[in-house]
Tab-separated table of C-alpha atoms and ligand atoms in Angstrom:
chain	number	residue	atom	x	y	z
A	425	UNK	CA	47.002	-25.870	-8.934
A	426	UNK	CA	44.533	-24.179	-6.561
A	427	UNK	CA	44.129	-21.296	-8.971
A	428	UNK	CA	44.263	-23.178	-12.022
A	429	UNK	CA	40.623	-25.092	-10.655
A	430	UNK	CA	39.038	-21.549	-9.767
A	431	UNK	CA	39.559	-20.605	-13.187
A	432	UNK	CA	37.761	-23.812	-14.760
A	433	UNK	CA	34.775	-23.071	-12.359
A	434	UNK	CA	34.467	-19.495	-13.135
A	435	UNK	CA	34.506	-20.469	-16.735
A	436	UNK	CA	32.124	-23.204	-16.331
A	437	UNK	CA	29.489	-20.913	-14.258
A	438	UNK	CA	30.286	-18.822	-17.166
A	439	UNK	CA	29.241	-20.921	-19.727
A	440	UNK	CA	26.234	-22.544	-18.500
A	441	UNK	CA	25.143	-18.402	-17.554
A	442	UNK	CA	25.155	-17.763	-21.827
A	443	UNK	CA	23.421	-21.018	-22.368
A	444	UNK	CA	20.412	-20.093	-20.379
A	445	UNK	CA	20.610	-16.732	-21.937
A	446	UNK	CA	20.500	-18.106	-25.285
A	447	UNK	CA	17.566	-20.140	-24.492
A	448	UNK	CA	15.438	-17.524	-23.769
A	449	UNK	CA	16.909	-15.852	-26.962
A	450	UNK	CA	15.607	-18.520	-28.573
A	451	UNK	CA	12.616	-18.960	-27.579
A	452	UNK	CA	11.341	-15.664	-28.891
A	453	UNK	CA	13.234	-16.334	-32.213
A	454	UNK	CA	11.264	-19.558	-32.363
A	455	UNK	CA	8.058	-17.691	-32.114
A	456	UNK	CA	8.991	-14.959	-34.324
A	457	UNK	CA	9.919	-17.628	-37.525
A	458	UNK	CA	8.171	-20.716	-36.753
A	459	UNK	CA	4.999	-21.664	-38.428
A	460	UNK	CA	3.262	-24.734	-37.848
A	461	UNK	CA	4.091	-27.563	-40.002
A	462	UNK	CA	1.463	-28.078	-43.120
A	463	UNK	CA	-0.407	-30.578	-41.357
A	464	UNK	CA	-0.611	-29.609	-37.898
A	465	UNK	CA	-4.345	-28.630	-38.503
A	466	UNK	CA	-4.819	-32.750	-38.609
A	467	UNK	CA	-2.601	-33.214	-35.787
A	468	UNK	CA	-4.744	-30.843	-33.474
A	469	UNK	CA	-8.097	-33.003	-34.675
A	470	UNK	CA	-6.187	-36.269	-34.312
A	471	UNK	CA	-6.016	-34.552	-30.476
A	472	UNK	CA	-9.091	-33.323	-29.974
A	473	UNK	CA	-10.823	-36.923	-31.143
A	474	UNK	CA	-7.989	-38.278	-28.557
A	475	UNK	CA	-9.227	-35.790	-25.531
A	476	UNK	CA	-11.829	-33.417	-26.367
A	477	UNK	CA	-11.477	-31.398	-22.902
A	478	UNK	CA	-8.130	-30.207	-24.258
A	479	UNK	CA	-8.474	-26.419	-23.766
A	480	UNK	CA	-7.819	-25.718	-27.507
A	481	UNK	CA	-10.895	-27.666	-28.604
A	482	UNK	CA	-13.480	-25.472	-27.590
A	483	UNK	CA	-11.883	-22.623	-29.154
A	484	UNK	CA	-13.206	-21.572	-32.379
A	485	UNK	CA	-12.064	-20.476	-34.326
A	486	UNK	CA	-9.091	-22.136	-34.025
A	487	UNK	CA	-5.679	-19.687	-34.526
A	488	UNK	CA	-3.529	-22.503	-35.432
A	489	UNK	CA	-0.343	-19.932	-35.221
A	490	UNK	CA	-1.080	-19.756	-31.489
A	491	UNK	CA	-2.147	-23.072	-30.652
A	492	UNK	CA	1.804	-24.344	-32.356
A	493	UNK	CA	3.274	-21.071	-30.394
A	494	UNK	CA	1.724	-22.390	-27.468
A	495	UNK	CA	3.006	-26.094	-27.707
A	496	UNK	CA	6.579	-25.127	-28.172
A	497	UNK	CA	6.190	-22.578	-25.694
A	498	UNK	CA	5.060	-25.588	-23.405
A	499	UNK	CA	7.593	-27.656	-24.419
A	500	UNK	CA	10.379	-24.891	-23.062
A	501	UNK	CA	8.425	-24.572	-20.083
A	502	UNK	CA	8.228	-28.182	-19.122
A	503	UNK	CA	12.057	-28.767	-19.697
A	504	UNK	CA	12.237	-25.533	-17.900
A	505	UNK	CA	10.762	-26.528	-15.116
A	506	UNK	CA	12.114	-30.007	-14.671
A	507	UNK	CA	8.950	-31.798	-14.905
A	508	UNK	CA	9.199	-36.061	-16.080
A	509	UNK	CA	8.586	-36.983	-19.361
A	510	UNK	CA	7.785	-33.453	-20.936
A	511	UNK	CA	5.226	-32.516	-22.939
A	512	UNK	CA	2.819	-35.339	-21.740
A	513	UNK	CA	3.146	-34.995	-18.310
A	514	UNK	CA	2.997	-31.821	-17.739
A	515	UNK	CA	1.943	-31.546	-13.761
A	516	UNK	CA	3.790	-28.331	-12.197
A	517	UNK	CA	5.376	-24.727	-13.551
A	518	UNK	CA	7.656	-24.120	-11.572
A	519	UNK	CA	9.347	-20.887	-12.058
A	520	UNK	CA	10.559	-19.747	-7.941
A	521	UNK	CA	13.811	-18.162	-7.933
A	522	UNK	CA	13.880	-17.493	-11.296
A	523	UNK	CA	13.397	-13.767	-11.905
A	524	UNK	CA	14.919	-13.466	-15.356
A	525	UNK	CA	12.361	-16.612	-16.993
A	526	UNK	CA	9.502	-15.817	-15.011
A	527	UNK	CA	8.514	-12.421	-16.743
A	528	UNK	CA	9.788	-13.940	-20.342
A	529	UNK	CA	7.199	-17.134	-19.865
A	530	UNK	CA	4.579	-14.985	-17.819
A	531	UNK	CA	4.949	-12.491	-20.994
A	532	UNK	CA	3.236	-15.113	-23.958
A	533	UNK	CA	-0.118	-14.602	-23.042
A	534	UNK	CA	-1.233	-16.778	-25.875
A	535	UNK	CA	0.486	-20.083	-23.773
A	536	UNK	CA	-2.224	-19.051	-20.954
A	537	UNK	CA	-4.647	-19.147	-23.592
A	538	UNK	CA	-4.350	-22.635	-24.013
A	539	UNK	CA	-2.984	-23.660	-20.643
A	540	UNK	CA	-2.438	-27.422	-20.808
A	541	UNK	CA	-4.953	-29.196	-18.649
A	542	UNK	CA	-1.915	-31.137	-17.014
A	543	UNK	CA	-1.059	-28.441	-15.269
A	544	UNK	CA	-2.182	-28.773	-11.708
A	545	UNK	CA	0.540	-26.402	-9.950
A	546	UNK	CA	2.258	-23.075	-10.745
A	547	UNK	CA	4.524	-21.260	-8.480
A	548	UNK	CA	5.855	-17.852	-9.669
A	549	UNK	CA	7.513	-17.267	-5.817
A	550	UNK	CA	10.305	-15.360	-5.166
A	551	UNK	CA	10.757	-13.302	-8.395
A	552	UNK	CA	10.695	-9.402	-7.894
A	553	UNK	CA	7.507	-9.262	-10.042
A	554	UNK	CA	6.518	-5.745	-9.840
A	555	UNK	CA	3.394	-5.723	-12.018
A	556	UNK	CA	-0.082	-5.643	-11.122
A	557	UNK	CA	-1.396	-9.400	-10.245
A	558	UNK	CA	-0.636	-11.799	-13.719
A	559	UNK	CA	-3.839	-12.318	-14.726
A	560	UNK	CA	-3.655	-14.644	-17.417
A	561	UNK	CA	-2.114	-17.467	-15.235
A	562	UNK	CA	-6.238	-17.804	-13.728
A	563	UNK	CA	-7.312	-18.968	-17.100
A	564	UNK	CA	-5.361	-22.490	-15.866
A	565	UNK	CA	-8.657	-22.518	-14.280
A	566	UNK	CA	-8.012	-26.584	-13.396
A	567	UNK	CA	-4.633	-26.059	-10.724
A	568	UNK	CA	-4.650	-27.035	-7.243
A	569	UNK	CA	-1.953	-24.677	-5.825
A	570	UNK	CA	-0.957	-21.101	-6.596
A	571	UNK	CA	2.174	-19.472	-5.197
A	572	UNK	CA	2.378	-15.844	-5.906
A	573	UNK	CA	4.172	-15.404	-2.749
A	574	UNK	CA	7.400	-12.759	-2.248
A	575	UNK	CA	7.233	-10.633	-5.341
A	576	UNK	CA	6.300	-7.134	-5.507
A	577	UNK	CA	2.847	-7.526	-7.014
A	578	UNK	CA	0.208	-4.196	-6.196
A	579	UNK	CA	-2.363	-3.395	-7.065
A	580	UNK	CA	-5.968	-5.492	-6.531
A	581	UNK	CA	-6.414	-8.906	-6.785
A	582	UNK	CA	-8.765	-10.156	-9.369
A	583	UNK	CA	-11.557	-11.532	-7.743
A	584	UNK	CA	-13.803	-12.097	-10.002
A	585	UNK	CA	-10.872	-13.985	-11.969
A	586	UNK	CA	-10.133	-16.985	-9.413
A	587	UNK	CA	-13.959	-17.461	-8.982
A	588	UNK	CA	-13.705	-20.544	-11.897
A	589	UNK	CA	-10.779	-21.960	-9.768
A	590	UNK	CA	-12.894	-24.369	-8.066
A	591	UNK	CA	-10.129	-27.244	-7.745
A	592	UNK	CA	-7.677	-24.616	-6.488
A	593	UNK	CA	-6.773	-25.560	-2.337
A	594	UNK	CA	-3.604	-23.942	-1.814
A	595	UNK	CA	-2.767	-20.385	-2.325
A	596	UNK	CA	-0.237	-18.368	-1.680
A	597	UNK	CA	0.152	-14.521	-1.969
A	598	UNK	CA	1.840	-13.664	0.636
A	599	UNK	CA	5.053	-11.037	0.911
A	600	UNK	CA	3.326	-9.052	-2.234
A	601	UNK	CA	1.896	-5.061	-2.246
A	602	UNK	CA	-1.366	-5.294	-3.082
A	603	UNK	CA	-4.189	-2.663	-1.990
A	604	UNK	CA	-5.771	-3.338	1.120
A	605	UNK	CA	-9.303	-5.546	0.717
A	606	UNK	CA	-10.992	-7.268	3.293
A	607	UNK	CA	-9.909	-10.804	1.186
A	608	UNK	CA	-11.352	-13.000	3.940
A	609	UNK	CA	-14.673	-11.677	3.756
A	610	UNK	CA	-15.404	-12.958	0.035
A	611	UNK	CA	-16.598	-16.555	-0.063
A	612	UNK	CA	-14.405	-18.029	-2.643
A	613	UNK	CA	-10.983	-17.211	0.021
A	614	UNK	CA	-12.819	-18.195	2.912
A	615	UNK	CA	-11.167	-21.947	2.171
A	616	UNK	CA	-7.853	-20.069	2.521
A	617	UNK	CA	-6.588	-19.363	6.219
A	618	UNK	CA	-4.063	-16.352	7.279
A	619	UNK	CA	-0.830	-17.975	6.312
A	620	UNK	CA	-1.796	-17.220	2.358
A	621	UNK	CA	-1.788	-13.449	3.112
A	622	UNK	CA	1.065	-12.898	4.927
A	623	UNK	CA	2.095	-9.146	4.777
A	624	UNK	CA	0.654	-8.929	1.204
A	625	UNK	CA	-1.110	-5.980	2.309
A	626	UNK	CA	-4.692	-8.052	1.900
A	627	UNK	CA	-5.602	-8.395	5.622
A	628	UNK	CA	-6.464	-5.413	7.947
A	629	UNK	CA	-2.839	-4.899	9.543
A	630	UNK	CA	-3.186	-5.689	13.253
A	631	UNK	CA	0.300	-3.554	13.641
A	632	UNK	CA	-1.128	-0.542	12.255
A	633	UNK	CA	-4.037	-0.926	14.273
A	634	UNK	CA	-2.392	-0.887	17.623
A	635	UNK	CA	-0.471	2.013	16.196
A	636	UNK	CA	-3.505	4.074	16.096
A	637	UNK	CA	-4.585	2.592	19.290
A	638	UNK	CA	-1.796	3.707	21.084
A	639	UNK	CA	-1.618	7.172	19.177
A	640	UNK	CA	-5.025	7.943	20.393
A	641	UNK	CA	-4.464	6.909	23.429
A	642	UNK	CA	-1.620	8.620	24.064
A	643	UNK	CA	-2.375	11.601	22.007
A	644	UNK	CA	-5.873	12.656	23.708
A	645	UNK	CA	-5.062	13.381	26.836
A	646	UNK	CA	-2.031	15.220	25.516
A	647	UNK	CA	-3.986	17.448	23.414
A	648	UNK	CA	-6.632	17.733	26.473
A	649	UNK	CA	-4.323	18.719	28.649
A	650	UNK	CA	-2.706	21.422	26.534
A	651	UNK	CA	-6.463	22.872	25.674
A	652	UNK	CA	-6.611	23.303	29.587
A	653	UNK	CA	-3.388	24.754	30.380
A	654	UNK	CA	-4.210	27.051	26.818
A	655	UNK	CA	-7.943	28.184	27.921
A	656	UNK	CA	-6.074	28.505	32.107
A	657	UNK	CA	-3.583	30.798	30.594
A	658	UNK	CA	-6.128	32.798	28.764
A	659	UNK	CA	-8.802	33.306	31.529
A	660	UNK	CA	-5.741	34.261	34.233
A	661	UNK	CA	-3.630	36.977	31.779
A	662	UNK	CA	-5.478	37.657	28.774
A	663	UNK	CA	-9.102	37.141	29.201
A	664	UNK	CA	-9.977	38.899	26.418
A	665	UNK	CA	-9.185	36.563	23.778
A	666	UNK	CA	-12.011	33.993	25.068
A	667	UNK	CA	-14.775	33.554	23.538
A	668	UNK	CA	-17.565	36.602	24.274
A	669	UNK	CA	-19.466	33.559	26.202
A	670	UNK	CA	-16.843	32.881	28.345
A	671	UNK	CA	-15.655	36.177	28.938
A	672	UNK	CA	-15.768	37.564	32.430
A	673	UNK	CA	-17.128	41.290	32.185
A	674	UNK	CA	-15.374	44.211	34.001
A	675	UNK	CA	-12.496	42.002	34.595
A	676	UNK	CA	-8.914	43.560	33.618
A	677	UNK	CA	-5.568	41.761	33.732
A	678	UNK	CA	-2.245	43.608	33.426
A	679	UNK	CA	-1.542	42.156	30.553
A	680	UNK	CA	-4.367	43.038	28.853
A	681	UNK	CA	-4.269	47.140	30.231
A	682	UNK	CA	-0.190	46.190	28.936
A	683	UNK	CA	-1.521	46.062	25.903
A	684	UNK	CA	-4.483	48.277	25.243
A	685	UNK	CA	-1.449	50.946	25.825
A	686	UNK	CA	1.021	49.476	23.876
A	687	UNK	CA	3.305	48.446	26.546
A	688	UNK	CA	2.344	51.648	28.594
A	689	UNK	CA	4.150	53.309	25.679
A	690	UNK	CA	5.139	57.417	26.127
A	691	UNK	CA	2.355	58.233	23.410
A	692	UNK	CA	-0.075	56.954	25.301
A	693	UNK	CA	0.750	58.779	28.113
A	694	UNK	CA	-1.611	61.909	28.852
A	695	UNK	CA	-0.940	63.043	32.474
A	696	UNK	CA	1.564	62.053	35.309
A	697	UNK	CA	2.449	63.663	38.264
A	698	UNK	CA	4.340	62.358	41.561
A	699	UNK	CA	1.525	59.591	42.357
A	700	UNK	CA	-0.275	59.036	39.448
A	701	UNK	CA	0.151	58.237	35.306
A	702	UNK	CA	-3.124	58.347	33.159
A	703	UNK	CA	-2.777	56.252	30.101
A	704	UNK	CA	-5.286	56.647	26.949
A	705	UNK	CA	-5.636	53.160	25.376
A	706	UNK	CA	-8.093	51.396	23.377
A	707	UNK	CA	-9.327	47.490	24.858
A	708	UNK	CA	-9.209	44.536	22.183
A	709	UNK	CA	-12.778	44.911	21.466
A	710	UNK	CA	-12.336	48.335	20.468
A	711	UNK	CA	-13.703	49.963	23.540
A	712	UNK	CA	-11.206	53.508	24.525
A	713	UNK	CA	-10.240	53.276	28.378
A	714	UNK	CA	-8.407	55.817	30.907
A	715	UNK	CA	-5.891	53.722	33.042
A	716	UNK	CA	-4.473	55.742	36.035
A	717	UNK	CA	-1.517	54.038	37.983
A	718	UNK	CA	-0.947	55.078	41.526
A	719	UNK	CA	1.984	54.543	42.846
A	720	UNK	CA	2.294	53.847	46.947
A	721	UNK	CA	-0.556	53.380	49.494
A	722	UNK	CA	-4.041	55.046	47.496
A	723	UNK	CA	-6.182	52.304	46.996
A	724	UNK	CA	-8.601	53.003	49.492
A	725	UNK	CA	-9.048	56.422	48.163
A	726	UNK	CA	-9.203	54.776	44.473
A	727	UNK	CA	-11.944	52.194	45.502
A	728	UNK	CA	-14.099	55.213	46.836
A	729	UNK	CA	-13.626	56.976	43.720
A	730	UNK	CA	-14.729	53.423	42.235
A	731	UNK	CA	-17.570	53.247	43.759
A	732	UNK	CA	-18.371	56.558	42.964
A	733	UNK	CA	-18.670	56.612	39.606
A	734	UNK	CA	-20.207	53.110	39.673
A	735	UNK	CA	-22.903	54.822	41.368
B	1757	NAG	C1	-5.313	-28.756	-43.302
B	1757	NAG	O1	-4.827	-27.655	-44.101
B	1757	NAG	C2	-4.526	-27.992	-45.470
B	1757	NAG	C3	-3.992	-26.744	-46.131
B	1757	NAG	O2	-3.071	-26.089	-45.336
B	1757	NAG	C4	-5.790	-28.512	-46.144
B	1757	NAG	O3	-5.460	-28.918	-47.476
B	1757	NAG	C5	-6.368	-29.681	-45.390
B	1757	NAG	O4	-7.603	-30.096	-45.950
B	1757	NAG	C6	-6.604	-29.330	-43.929
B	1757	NAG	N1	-7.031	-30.485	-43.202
B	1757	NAG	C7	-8.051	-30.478	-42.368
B	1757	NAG	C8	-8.337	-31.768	-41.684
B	1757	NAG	O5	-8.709	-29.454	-42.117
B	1758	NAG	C1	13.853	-30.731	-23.288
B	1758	NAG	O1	14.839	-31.595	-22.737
B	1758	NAG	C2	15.101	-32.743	-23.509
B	1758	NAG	C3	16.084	-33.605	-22.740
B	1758	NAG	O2	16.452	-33.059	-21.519
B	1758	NAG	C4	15.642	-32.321	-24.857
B	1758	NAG	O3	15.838	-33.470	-25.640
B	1758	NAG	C5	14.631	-31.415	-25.538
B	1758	NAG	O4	15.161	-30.942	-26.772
B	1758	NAG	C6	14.318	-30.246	-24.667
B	1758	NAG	N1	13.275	-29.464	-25.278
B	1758	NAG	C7	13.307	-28.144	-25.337
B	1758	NAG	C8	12.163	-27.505	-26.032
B	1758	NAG	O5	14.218	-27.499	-24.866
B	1759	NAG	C1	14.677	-15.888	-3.087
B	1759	NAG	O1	15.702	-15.796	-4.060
B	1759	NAG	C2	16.939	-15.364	-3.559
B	1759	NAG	C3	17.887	-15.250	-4.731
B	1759	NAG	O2	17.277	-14.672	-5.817
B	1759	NAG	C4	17.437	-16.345	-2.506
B	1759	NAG	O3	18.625	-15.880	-1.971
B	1759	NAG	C5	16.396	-16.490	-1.416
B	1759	NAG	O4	16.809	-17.512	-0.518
B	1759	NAG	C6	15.064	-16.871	-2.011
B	1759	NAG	N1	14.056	-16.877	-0.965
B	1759	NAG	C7	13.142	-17.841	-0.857
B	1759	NAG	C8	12.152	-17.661	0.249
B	1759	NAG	O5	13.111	-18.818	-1.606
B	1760	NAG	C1	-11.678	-30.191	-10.615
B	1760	NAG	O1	-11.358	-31.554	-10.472
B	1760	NAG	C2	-12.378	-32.437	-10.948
B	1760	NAG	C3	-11.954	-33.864	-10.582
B	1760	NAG	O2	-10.625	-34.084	-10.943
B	1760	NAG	C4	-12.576	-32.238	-12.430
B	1760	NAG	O3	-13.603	-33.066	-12.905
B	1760	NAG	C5	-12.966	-30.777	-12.664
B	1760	NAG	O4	-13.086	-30.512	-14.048
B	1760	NAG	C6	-11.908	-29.855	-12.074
B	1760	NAG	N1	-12.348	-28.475	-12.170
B	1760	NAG	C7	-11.804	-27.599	-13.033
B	1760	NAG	C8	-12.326	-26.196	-12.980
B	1760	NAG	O5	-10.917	-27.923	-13.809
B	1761	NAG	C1	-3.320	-22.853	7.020
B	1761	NAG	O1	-3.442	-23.660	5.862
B	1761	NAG	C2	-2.249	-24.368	5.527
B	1761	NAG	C3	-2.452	-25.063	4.204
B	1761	NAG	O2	-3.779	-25.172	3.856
B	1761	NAG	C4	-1.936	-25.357	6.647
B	1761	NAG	O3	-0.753	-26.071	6.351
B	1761	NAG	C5	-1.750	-24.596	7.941
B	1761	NAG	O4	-1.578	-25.484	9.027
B	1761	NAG	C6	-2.963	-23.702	8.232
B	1761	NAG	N1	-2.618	-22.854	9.354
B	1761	NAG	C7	-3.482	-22.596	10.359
B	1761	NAG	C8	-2.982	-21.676	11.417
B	1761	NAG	O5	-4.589	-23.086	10.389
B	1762	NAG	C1	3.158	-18.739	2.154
B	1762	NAG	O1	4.497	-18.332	2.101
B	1762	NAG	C2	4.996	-17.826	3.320
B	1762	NAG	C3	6.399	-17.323	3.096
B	1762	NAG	O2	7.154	-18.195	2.315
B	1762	NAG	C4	4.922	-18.920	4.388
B	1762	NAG	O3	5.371	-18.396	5.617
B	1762	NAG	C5	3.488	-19.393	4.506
B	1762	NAG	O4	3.406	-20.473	5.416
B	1762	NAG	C6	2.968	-19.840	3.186
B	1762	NAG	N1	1.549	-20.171	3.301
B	1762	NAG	C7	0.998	-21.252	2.754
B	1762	NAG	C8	-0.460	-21.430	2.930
B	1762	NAG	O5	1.657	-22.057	2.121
């Protein structure tokens, strides 16, 4: 019995799952074969005597094949978004969760065109939009709220485009990609607080920020420290590799006689007898040395000779 009921369900949810697939099916085979009826040019006057601010009015030419596309169009759209008494009252399109419609409706640019002047809120939340930011939606230039808010939108935001949006109080954009832009700086979001830019990549990211902080905090006196123990190393074994101001004259390290011979090497060698090796070897700055290497108790005798020839 149990089973029996799961299997009505599934073919229920299947049902209703081709239904809404056909719909949008039809829709574009509407728009494809319809033409307006013969005297939908009087109907549209009828309306414009009726309301003149109807956005279709003031366009002129009027493309009649548009302005029909655009009312059935609406008509889907209304039903589609549950609103009372549809086409006439026409308040909110309301697309959220709804990731297969949303590109279909947001695709007729022609419905923006002639956005109906009902319209006073749109909310395209919450549907993987990965385009730049849908443009035509702004030319509703009469809504009150905006909800762009998780999708992947990038890209920049058109300013310039929400500047006729004077009626608009609520917006949202946040969870989106777009570039980063100082948005709270330009007058026309200044009525808009923090909340409508969450992570949307539109307010200087405070996380980063400390990121940086910390990196160069952490990261200078690293990289000071290292110079020093670098420059230490250098002055104690190899002075020779500092730089000519910094070098200390008539100073020789063992490494650096180490390797003006090449490691004391047996070509280098020119003498040796029970107390002494010469070396011939040539200093990093090209200069040819003698190194002699006593072995046991001559260094006074050597610093005499020193002094000697300093002389
Ligand atoms: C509407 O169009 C028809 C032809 O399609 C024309 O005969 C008629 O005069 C037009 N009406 C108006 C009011 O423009
Ligand atoms: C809208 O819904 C009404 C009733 O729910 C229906 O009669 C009408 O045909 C629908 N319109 C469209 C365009 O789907
Ligand atoms: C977004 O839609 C998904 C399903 O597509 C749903 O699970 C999730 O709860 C929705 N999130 C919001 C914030 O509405
Ligand atoms: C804003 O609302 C006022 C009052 O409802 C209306 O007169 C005005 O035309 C609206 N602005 C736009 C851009 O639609
Ligand atoms: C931001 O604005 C929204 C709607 O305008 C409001 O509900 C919310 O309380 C505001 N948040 C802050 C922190 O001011
Ligand atoms: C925008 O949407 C986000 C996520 O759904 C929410 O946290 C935030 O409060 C909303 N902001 C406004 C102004 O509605």
């Amino acid at each position: 019995m149990a089973s029996l009921s799961t299997t009505f369900i599934l073919l229920l949810v299947t049902v209703s799952a081709s239904v809404s697939a056909a719909l949008s099916a039809s829709v574009i085979e509407d728009l494809k074969s319809l033409k307006p009826p013969h005297d939908f040019n009087t109907t549209i006057l009828k309306n414009c005597q009726h309301n003149p601010s109807l956005r279709y009015c003031s366009s002129s030419p009027m493309d009649l094949d548009e302005i029909f596309k655009s009312t059935i169009v609406a008509s889907h759209l209304c039903n589609e978004s549950k609103n009372p008494n549809c086409v006439e009252s026409f308040p909110k399109i309301d697309l959220q969760n709804d990731p297969k419609m949303a590109p279909l409706y947001l695709s007729f640019n022609f419905f923006w065109k002639y956005c109906p002047l009902s319209i006073l809120a749109i909310d395209l939340s919450n549907n993987s939009l990965r385009s730049n930011f849908p443009v035509d939606v702004l030319q509703c230039t009469q809504i009150q709220a905006l909800d762009m808010s998780h999708n992947n939108l990038f890209g920049d935001v058109p300013i310039d485009s929400f500047s006729p949006l004077t009626n608009l109080t609520l917006l949202n954009l946040s969870y989106n990609h777009f570039s980063e832009s100082k948005i709270s700086d330009i007058p026309f979001f200044k009525r808009f607080n923090s909340s409508s830019f969450l992570h949307s990549g539109l307010l200087p990211d405070g996380k980063k920020f400390r990121i940086k902080a910390v990196l160069l905090l952490v990261g200078f006196p690293i990289f000071v420290i290292l110079m020093v123990c670098c420059l230490g190393w250098l002055c104690f074994r190899r002075p020779d590799f500092l730089p000519r101001m910094l070098r200390p004259k008539h100073r020789f390290t063992p490494a650096m006689l180490k390797a003006a011979t090449n490691r004391f090497s047996k070509k280098n060698l020119m003498g040796k007898s029970e107390s002494v090796d010469i070396y011939q070897g040539t200093l990093r700055d090209g200069a040819d040395v003698r190194i002699e290497i006593y072995r046991g108790e001559r260094h006074p005798t050597l610093i005499e000779e020193c002094k000697i020839l300093v002389q």
